[in-house]
Structure formats: structure tokens, C-alpha cells
Amino acid sequence: MTRRAWVRLDNASNIFLAARSDADSKVFRMSAELDHDVDAQLLQEALDEVYDHYPLYHAVLRRGVFWHYLQDSDLRPTATPDDQHTCAPIYLPDRRNLLFRVAHHRTRIVLEVFHALSDGTGALWFLSDLLNAYTRRSSTLPGTAAVPDTPGSAHPPGTIAPRSDAAAPRHELTADSFAQYFRGKTEGVGAQDSDFSKAAATPVLEVEDEVDSGKPLRRRPGLRPSFMDVYHPKGTRTPDNRTRAVELTLPSKDLLDLAKAIEVSPTMYLTALFFESIRRSSGGLGKKRTLSASIPVNLRQFFPSDSARNFFATVTVRHTYGEGLDDIAAIAKQLDGQFRPKATPEALERKLRKLIRAERMVVLRVFPRPIKDMLLRLINWGINRGISVAVSNLGRVTLPEPAESHVERMLFHVSAVRPQFCAVSHAGYLTISFTSPFTEIGHVREFARMLTENDIPVTVAAAKVTEQELMEQKS
């Protein structure tokens, strides 16, 4: 009997697994639009090539007595037409299946991943190599211009530069980076002479909204609002719990210029717009005037890691309307002032060490897995009480050649238990993908309206979710 390699789930993956539901599959989607219709056979050939170099993506999810774990498998993926609704469930407890899918539709190549397997950066590495393997083949198609393959070319600062050397396996089924950096006994980043501090000072991956060394903006005085004060958007649930997705596309430079004009990061400016769009579409929020957003921070910026498994932390920012200036610039500056000190290597390490110490408590380790899952669901419920929306900005992506010359827009979004947006930019386009468990999209209209009021051209595309919309699509 062949012994299969296996590894326990990391700190973040356990939460995703316990918190998944019919309305929130914990699946995220990355897509790339090419300059030609996708050839299904060539895509399958590219998938076969890249899959062999990604042992992590061979894993299936298994349940033990005390924990969940990833186990190697001999399954092979198949690229299929994109005929399911976005972010459809991938992990099914009674099935032994891969934790990702690759699909295609017209000019789009789609990668969907169950979040317990990987995070956005790790999935981007896989998609990057898949796009490169595909475009090497498709460059011979009629009407497609050939582009020389130039792996290892330099990428501009402030970009996500996915790895292009797929020949060397990177994404192994190995221990997670949370354990590597935050499960040790030494509290390291405060010491100037520590190796950990030196490593954290040199990011290995940069994104547009990464934390810089500028002086934090002054916070507004006042007490932190309680969970009872936080506004939670409500709406009509989609009929079959599918995620409602709406895509906004605009010139990335125009948005960057708006953010630079008030000296905030693009993510904080977009979050301020999101808050205001929620307020306007709600009719005024009512008695609960605090909006909060959960924002993931890619830990690879500070703690060098080549792991494609989950390696991020979240930061929460808030704004309470009626306690000062409520214009977009003022909100963005306040959010920026909250975000910067929370997203330093030192602050993130302190937070993650506390979480992992709690996870590793002896009394919890002896609990059977079902009890641990129940406790994690309760913890997740408590966290959600203090969150209004979620925001994720993957930043500016540059791909290796020949993929870079054949890919136009990149898109990114996740299944949603609450309204949220994900942003990614490529080839001069910024795509903001809104997802929600509700059918209403009033907040997206308000968001787009505020952009057009700043003379930014915006195009909108919305997925069909209601029964009437789906019938109209079929007719």
C-alpha cells in the first residue's frame, strides 16, 4: 500500500473550512481575458504541463479525528467549459476531489480555488504559469502574433511579478509559513540585530497598496465602536445562494491619480468609496453609523515565503459617520491612518502569535475535530459581528512573456457572506469585482456614479442570478 504525503491545514485554512456555508463556498475566482478565443485542447495540454510542477494542487482534503489535513492524490484536472455559476462549491465532504478547477469561456481562462488550499497570491502563481504555458502553444494559432518567451525579465517596482520558471517545483505539500514564522518561542521583530527583523525589512513581493515607511496619519480621537454600533448591509438573498457578481472596469491610472492627490493608498481610497456607496444605497444607515471593512494583508511582503498555501493576515478599519468630516478624502485619510500601524511586521507578528498560541492550547488540541469546527464557527460568527464589508486588492499584476502580451484584463473575486469587492489591475485596466449574497446592487451603482463624477470612464458587467434574469438569459 502506497503511503501518501500529507500535511495539517494551516491556521487560516481551518477557519475557511469551518466557516463555509451554502451561501459562502469559500471559493475565489481568478480570470484572464486573452486577445483571442481560448482553444480548449491547448488549454488542457497547458494544464497537464503545469499541474505536474505543482504538488500542492494535487492535494485532496481529508478529515481526521482531531484535525483536517491535505493529502497527496493521483487525480488529474480537466479544463472544462465555464458552465457553473461563479464560485460554485468545490470542496464536498463526501467526495475525494481536487480543490481547484480550471474553466474557459470565449476569451477567458478561469481558475477557481477552495480557499483552504491557497490564497490569492499562491493561486496567481499557478494561473501565471498556466497562462504562459497556454500562450506558448496558442501563439501558433492563425491570427495570433508570436511573442518571444523571455522568462526572468525584470518587473517594475510595485507589481506582483508571478514566477515563470515552472520547470522547478515550488508549491510542495509542506508545512505552512505560519508555523515557520509565528509558532516559535522567540518574539523576534523588535530586536534590531535579529535575523527575523532583517528578513522582514526586505519584502520579496510588492503590491501597489503595500505598507510604506511614511509617517502614519493621525487617528480621529474617540472610543472604538462596539459590535452593536456596526452597520451590516441587508438585502434579498439570491434564490439558490449563488454569489451575485458585478464587474467594474476603469483606467487604473485615473484611480491612482485620485488616491495620490490625497496621499492615501489605492485600497484605502477604494474602501472610502465603498463605505460611501453603502451609506447612500442604504438610505442613511440609521442608528448604526459605523462601517467597518476587513482587509487582507499579504504576509509575503514582510516575511519571505515561497509557499503557495495561505499566508496572510487581516486588518480591520472603521469609520463612524457624524463624528467629523464625512467626505471621501477625509474618510480615506482616516482609514489610511488606522491601517498603516496595524499592518507593520511587528503588529502582524504580535497578532498572529496570539492567534496561534490560542490554537495550540493543550486543552483545545485534545478536542475531537467536530468540536474544534464548532468552536471555530462560533469564533468566526463573533468576528463577523464587527465587520460590515470586506475588501481585497491584489494590486498590479505583470505576467511573464508570452502571456503578458496576450492577456488583457485580469479579474478576481470571491464568494461572499457579505458585500465586498476585489480589485486587480493589469495592462492599464483596473477591474473591481463586487460580490454579494444579495440580489440588490444599489451600492455598485453608487460606486460607479462617484467614479464617473470624477470624470473616470467605467464599464459595468453583471452576472445573472434572479429567476427572471436567468430566464431572460436563456431566451
XYZ file of C-alpha atoms in Angstrom:
475
model
C 0.000 0.000 0.000
C 1.451 3.352 -1.066
C 1.834 5.915 1.725
C 0.523 9.315 0.683
C 2.204 12.564 1.725
C 0.009 14.669 3.978
C 0.117 17.898 5.989
C -2.198 19.529 8.524
C -4.179 22.585 7.498
C -2.662 25.944 8.350
C -4.115 28.494 10.761
C -6.168 30.353 8.157
C -7.397 27.258 6.296
C -9.088 25.828 9.379
C -11.281 28.927 9.624
C -12.264 28.726 5.947
C -13.235 25.113 6.307
C -15.312 25.617 9.446
C -16.994 28.804 8.200
C -18.080 27.649 4.740
C -21.833 27.540 4.112
C -24.408 27.222 1.337
C -24.218 30.975 0.807
C -20.428 31.230 1.123
C -18.494 28.400 -0.507
C -15.105 29.925 0.439
C -14.108 29.717 -3.231
C -12.350 32.519 -5.089
C -12.043 33.057 -8.819
C -9.212 34.483 -10.925
C -9.680 35.074 -14.628
C -7.635 36.343 -17.538
C -9.056 37.720 -20.772
C -6.962 36.919 -23.826
C -6.767 38.609 -27.204
C -8.321 35.511 -28.850
C -10.877 32.782 -28.128
C -9.474 30.016 -25.940
C -8.565 26.749 -27.647
C -9.822 24.020 -25.273
C -7.325 21.376 -26.385
C -4.327 23.670 -25.991
C -5.578 24.757 -22.574
C -5.774 21.136 -21.458
C -2.242 20.493 -22.692
C -1.026 23.549 -20.767
C -2.869 22.431 -17.635
C -1.296 18.971 -17.816
C 2.160 20.532 -18.088
C 1.786 22.997 -15.233
C -0.053 20.603 -12.911
C 2.925 18.260 -12.843
C 5.054 21.020 -11.285
C 2.588 21.935 -8.525
C 2.420 19.113 -5.946
C 0.279 21.252 -3.619
C -2.509 21.350 -6.202
C -2.594 17.525 -6.277
C -3.977 17.539 -2.731
C -7.397 16.446 -1.570
C -8.915 17.357 1.793
C -9.330 14.607 4.366
C -10.879 14.516 7.829
C -9.054 13.046 10.804
C -10.155 12.501 14.378
C -8.506 15.710 15.636
C -7.921 17.822 12.529
C -8.391 18.250 8.789
C -5.408 17.603 6.557
C -4.291 17.813 2.932
C -3.229 14.553 1.308
C -1.497 13.880 -1.976
C -3.581 12.196 -4.698
C -3.224 10.739 -8.177
C -6.201 12.703 -9.547
C -5.810 14.719 -12.758
C -7.609 18.003 -13.529
C -9.689 18.617 -16.655
C -10.250 22.061 -18.176
C -13.999 22.408 -18.741
C -16.400 24.973 -20.208
C -17.332 27.613 -17.645
C -20.935 26.469 -17.260
C -21.353 26.733 -13.460
C -22.250 29.865 -11.548
C -19.274 31.782 -10.231
C -17.555 30.408 -7.120
C -19.680 27.261 -7.062
C -18.722 24.886 -4.213
C -15.545 22.867 -4.779
C -14.998 21.008 -1.511
C -17.669 18.396 -0.817
C -17.089 16.384 2.381
C -18.354 13.129 0.893
C -16.163 13.325 -2.219
C -12.458 12.907 -2.832
C -11.822 15.646 -5.349
C -9.223 18.271 -6.220
C -9.601 21.638 -4.530
C -9.445 23.772 -7.674
C -10.966 23.890 -11.147
C -9.885 25.361 -14.484
C -12.521 26.505 -16.963
C -12.798 28.575 -20.126
C -15.411 30.775 -21.799
C -14.793 32.608 -25.062
C -11.629 34.650 -24.385
C -11.440 33.878 -20.653
C -9.347 31.352 -18.789
C -10.723 30.836 -15.281
C -9.090 29.413 -12.156
C -11.282 28.772 -9.106
C -9.734 27.637 -5.805
C -11.094 26.489 -2.467
C -9.550 28.950 -0.015
C -8.370 26.234 2.380
C -5.845 25.204 -0.302
C -4.273 28.514 -1.258
C -4.573 32.282 -1.095
C -4.749 34.813 -3.922
C -1.002 35.200 -4.332
C -0.398 31.455 -4.392
C -3.178 30.942 -6.931
C -1.766 33.744 -9.063
C 1.500 31.824 -9.368
C -0.390 28.811 -10.695
C -2.511 30.897 -13.081
C 0.557 32.769 -14.312
C 2.344 29.569 -15.297
C -0.854 28.200 -16.831
C -1.281 31.331 -18.961
C 2.334 31.188 -20.016
C 2.142 27.506 -20.975
C -1.070 28.153 -22.912
C 0.122 31.243 -24.793
C 3.334 29.467 -25.836
C 1.093 27.000 -27.621
C -1.592 29.403 -28.847
C 0.910 31.803 -30.435
C 0.903 29.466 -33.447
C -2.864 29.839 -33.956
C -3.992 31.792 -37.054
C -4.308 35.498 -36.318
C -2.241 35.320 -33.140
C 1.029 37.206 -33.105
C 4.007 35.253 -31.800
C 5.887 36.759 -28.865
C 9.342 35.566 -27.778
C 9.421 33.768 -24.445
C 11.604 35.821 -22.110
C 11.409 34.315 -18.607
C 13.168 36.158 -15.844
C 12.632 39.644 -17.312
C 12.525 42.485 -14.824
C 9.206 43.697 -13.461
C 8.566 47.296 -12.429
C 8.529 48.134 -8.708
C 5.104 47.985 -7.079
C 3.899 44.992 -9.054
C 3.089 41.375 -8.415
C 5.521 39.516 -10.626
C 4.448 35.854 -10.768
C 7.130 33.236 -11.111
C 7.678 31.963 -14.646
C 10.098 29.067 -14.051
C 7.500 26.300 -13.848
C 10.192 23.675 -14.507
C 11.214 23.782 -10.821
C 8.558 22.540 -8.358
C 7.766 25.215 -5.771
C 4.327 24.585 -4.358
C 5.084 21.472 -2.373
C 2.749 19.801 0.106
C 4.806 21.043 3.053
C 4.389 22.749 6.411
C 2.851 26.216 6.375
C 4.636 29.561 6.735
C 2.541 30.463 9.789
C 4.337 27.691 11.662
C 7.716 28.781 10.290
C 7.456 32.385 11.449
C 4.925 32.583 14.278
C 4.975 29.306 16.198
C 8.488 29.664 17.640
C 9.310 30.728 21.173
C 11.218 33.899 20.272
C 9.460 37.232 19.860
C 11.772 38.391 17.113
C 10.912 41.508 15.159
C 11.551 44.005 17.913
C 15.251 43.196 18.145
C 17.345 45.199 15.720
C 20.002 42.523 15.403
C 17.673 39.553 14.822
C 17.734 37.652 11.532
C 13.961 37.741 11.569
C 13.941 41.541 11.704
C 16.375 41.766 8.808
C 14.316 39.369 6.721
C 11.100 41.225 7.463
C 12.648 44.517 6.397
C 13.136 43.287 2.828
C 9.843 42.387 1.120
C 10.070 39.689 -1.532
C 6.755 40.614 -3.139
C 5.447 44.108 -3.659
C 1.906 45.283 -4.386
C 0.501 48.682 -5.141
C -1.104 49.136 -1.735
C 1.715 47.720 0.379
C 2.542 49.453 3.631
C 5.256 52.041 3.125
C 7.528 53.760 5.632
C 5.666 57.063 5.657
C 4.570 58.636 8.929
C 1.152 57.311 9.987
C -1.671 59.789 9.723
C -3.223 60.998 12.970
C -6.210 58.983 14.103
C -9.500 60.602 14.994
C -9.986 60.597 18.754
C -12.830 58.611 20.242
C -13.664 55.201 21.569
C -13.664 52.127 19.369
C -17.290 51.353 18.429
C -18.841 48.222 19.855
C -20.236 45.416 17.704
C -23.723 46.790 18.397
C -22.805 50.020 16.579
C -21.569 48.359 13.371
C -23.909 48.527 10.389
C -24.497 45.281 8.476
C -25.869 45.596 4.933
C -29.013 43.579 4.317
C -30.880 42.524 1.204
C -32.758 39.810 -0.647
C -30.860 36.532 -0.761
C -30.200 35.113 -4.211
C -32.657 32.255 -4.960
C -30.149 29.372 -4.867
C -27.455 31.010 -2.689
C -25.264 31.740 -5.699
C -22.924 34.714 -5.450
C -24.020 37.922 -7.193
C -21.020 39.309 -9.098
C -20.696 42.687 -10.809
C -17.536 43.832 -12.615
C -16.416 47.446 -12.972
C -13.523 48.251 -15.303
C -11.732 51.606 -15.468
C -8.301 53.024 -16.343
C -6.018 52.196 -13.430
C -4.047 55.444 -13.780
C -7.168 57.548 -13.202
C -7.859 55.854 -9.875
C -4.209 56.051 -8.819
C -4.210 59.780 -9.524
C -7.228 60.303 -7.246
C -5.554 58.375 -4.420
C -2.209 60.149 -4.850
C -3.907 63.557 -4.783
C -4.909 62.992 -1.142
C -1.816 60.912 -0.270
C -3.514 57.613 0.535
C -3.130 54.117 -0.874
C -5.446 52.972 -3.682
C -7.008 50.384 -1.345
C -7.942 52.976 1.265
C -9.417 55.276 -1.386
C -11.488 52.431 -2.822
C -12.616 51.443 0.676
C -13.756 55.010 1.371
C -15.768 54.947 -1.875
C -17.234 51.606 -0.823
C -18.306 52.943 2.567
C -19.987 55.938 0.982
C -21.708 53.781 -1.651
C -23.092 51.538 1.127
C -24.319 54.594 3.053
C -26.010 56.148 0.038
C -27.660 52.942 -1.158
C -28.941 52.154 2.361
C -30.752 55.458 2.666
C -28.630 56.692 5.544
C -27.565 53.720 7.737
C -29.984 54.601 10.554
C -28.854 54.355 14.181
C -25.841 52.161 13.402
C -23.499 54.683 11.807
C -20.216 52.727 11.882
C -18.964 50.911 8.796
C -16.027 48.523 9.097
C -14.016 46.633 6.498
C -11.841 43.541 6.758
C -8.732 43.859 4.563
C -6.239 41.019 3.978
C -2.516 41.759 4.096
C -0.134 39.563 2.097
C 2.455 38.459 4.661
C 4.982 37.642 1.936
C 5.642 41.393 1.761
C 7.378 41.165 5.120
C 8.177 37.510 5.823
C 9.896 35.791 2.864
C 7.967 32.719 1.762
C 7.636 30.730 -1.453
C 4.704 28.755 -0.105
C 1.522 28.897 -2.165
C -0.539 27.951 0.863
C -2.462 30.597 2.785
C -0.123 33.201 4.206
C -1.965 36.395 5.029
C -3.494 38.287 7.942
C -6.466 40.627 8.099
C -6.692 44.210 9.298
C -9.974 45.907 10.211
C -10.601 49.616 9.584
C -13.668 51.632 10.585
C -15.422 54.922 10.020
C -18.318 56.325 12.064
C -20.480 58.827 10.217
C -21.483 62.009 12.019
C -18.366 62.270 14.205
C -16.384 64.590 11.957
C -15.813 65.121 8.246
C -17.574 62.530 6.085
C -16.315 63.404 2.601
C -14.384 60.777 0.634
C -10.978 62.379 1.218
C -11.488 62.615 4.990
C -12.720 59.024 5.237
C -9.825 57.721 3.131
C -7.253 59.540 5.261
C -8.805 58.251 8.468
C -8.794 54.667 7.154
C -5.205 55.042 5.976
C -4.198 56.261 9.426
C -5.769 53.194 11.014
C -4.361 50.711 8.502
C -0.677 51.650 8.470
C 0.221 50.958 12.132
C -1.790 47.704 12.110
C -0.040 46.389 9.003
C 3.579 46.619 10.138
C 5.650 43.427 10.559
C 5.753 43.959 14.332
C 1.984 44.419 14.719
C 1.184 41.498 12.439
C 3.590 39.212 14.280
C 2.079 40.073 17.663
C -1.426 39.406 16.362
C -0.570 36.109 14.694
C 1.429 34.772 17.632
C -1.604 35.312 19.872
C -3.887 33.510 17.427
C -1.546 30.567 17.039
C -0.952 30.302 20.798
C -4.711 30.027 21.252
C -4.915 27.414 18.502
C -2.114 25.366 20.113
C -3.558 25.314 23.638
C -3.332 21.774 25.009
C -6.970 21.743 26.075
C -8.055 22.554 22.521
C -5.667 20.117 20.848
C -7.284 17.136 22.561
C -10.787 18.107 21.415
C -12.127 15.991 18.531
C -12.356 17.699 15.156
C -16.169 18.274 15.184
C -15.894 20.214 18.450
C -12.993 22.276 17.091
C -15.045 23.063 13.974
C -17.945 24.191 16.145
C -15.659 26.445 18.188
C -14.167 27.937 15.020
C -17.642 28.636 13.656
C -18.523 30.458 16.879
C -15.303 32.473 16.697
C -15.991 33.334 13.059
C -19.553 34.391 13.960
C -18.212 36.692 16.653
C -15.690 38.243 14.261
C -18.382 38.799 11.632
C -20.475 40.816 14.089
C -17.862 43.549 13.902
C -17.475 43.597 10.102
C -19.708 45.393 7.585
C -17.913 44.623 4.320
C -14.717 43.064 3.020
C -12.093 44.445 0.647
C -9.187 42.791 -1.169
C -6.771 44.475 -3.576
C -4.402 42.086 -5.327
C -2.542 45.055 -6.801
C -0.921 45.432 -10.211
C -0.021 42.172 -11.925
C 2.654 41.714 -14.561
C 2.944 38.339 -16.281
C 5.944 36.666 -17.931
C 6.147 36.616 -21.706
C 4.499 35.458 -23.833
C 1.470 35.645 -21.512
C 1.888 39.370 -20.807
C 1.453 40.297 -24.479
C -1.690 38.180 -24.960
C -3.575 38.882 -21.718
C -5.737 41.966 -21.475
C -7.883 42.303 -18.342
C -7.304 40.270 -15.189
C -10.249 39.660 -12.862
C -10.527 38.477 -9.267
C -13.404 37.908 -6.870
C -14.545 35.665 -4.032
C -17.753 34.097 -2.768
C -19.428 36.415 -0.306
C -21.133 36.190 3.058
C -21.407 39.995 2.959
C -20.985 42.674 0.254
C -17.353 43.016 -0.730
C -15.092 43.844 -3.621
C -11.810 42.553 -5.001
C -9.538 44.650 -7.200
C -6.721 43.778 -9.565
C -5.039 45.754 -12.329
C -3.279 44.647 -15.487
C -2.360 46.232 -18.814
C -3.649 49.640 -17.702
C -7.057 48.342 -16.594
C -8.308 48.234 -13.017
C -11.081 45.698 -12.534
C -13.171 45.977 -9.367
C -15.352 42.907 -8.884
C -18.204 43.261 -6.396
C -19.700 40.138 -4.873
C -22.650 39.802 -2.526
C -25.103 37.205 -1.231
C -27.905 39.657 -2.091
C -29.614 40.407 -5.395
C -29.541 44.189 -4.874
C -26.692 46.129 -6.492
C -27.558 49.677 -5.446
C -24.168 50.109 -3.768
C -22.421 49.231 -7.045
C -24.454 51.870 -8.905
C -23.481 54.476 -6.319
C -19.830 53.405 -6.517
C -19.815 53.731 -10.298
C -21.642 57.064 -10.099
C -18.988 58.527 -7.795
C -16.255 57.447 -10.196
C -17.982 58.989 -13.205
C -18.492 62.196 -11.213
C -14.680 62.351 -11.126
C -14.604 62.021 -14.950
C -13.450 58.389 -14.831
C -14.942 56.202 -17.580
C -16.443 52.999 -16.155
C -17.817 49.902 -17.858
C -20.119 47.531 -15.958
C -20.944 43.842 -16.415
C -23.266 41.906 -14.079
C -23.882 38.181 -13.687
C -27.467 36.909 -13.803
C -28.792 35.480 -10.536
C -32.530 36.034 -10.172
C -35.051 33.713 -11.806
C -36.190 36.453 -14.181
C -32.619 37.310 -15.187
C -31.747 33.667 -15.822
C -34.878 33.174 -17.959
C -34.034 36.285 -19.973
C -30.514 34.950 -20.497
C -31.843 31.647 -21.877
C -34.355 33.309 -24.194
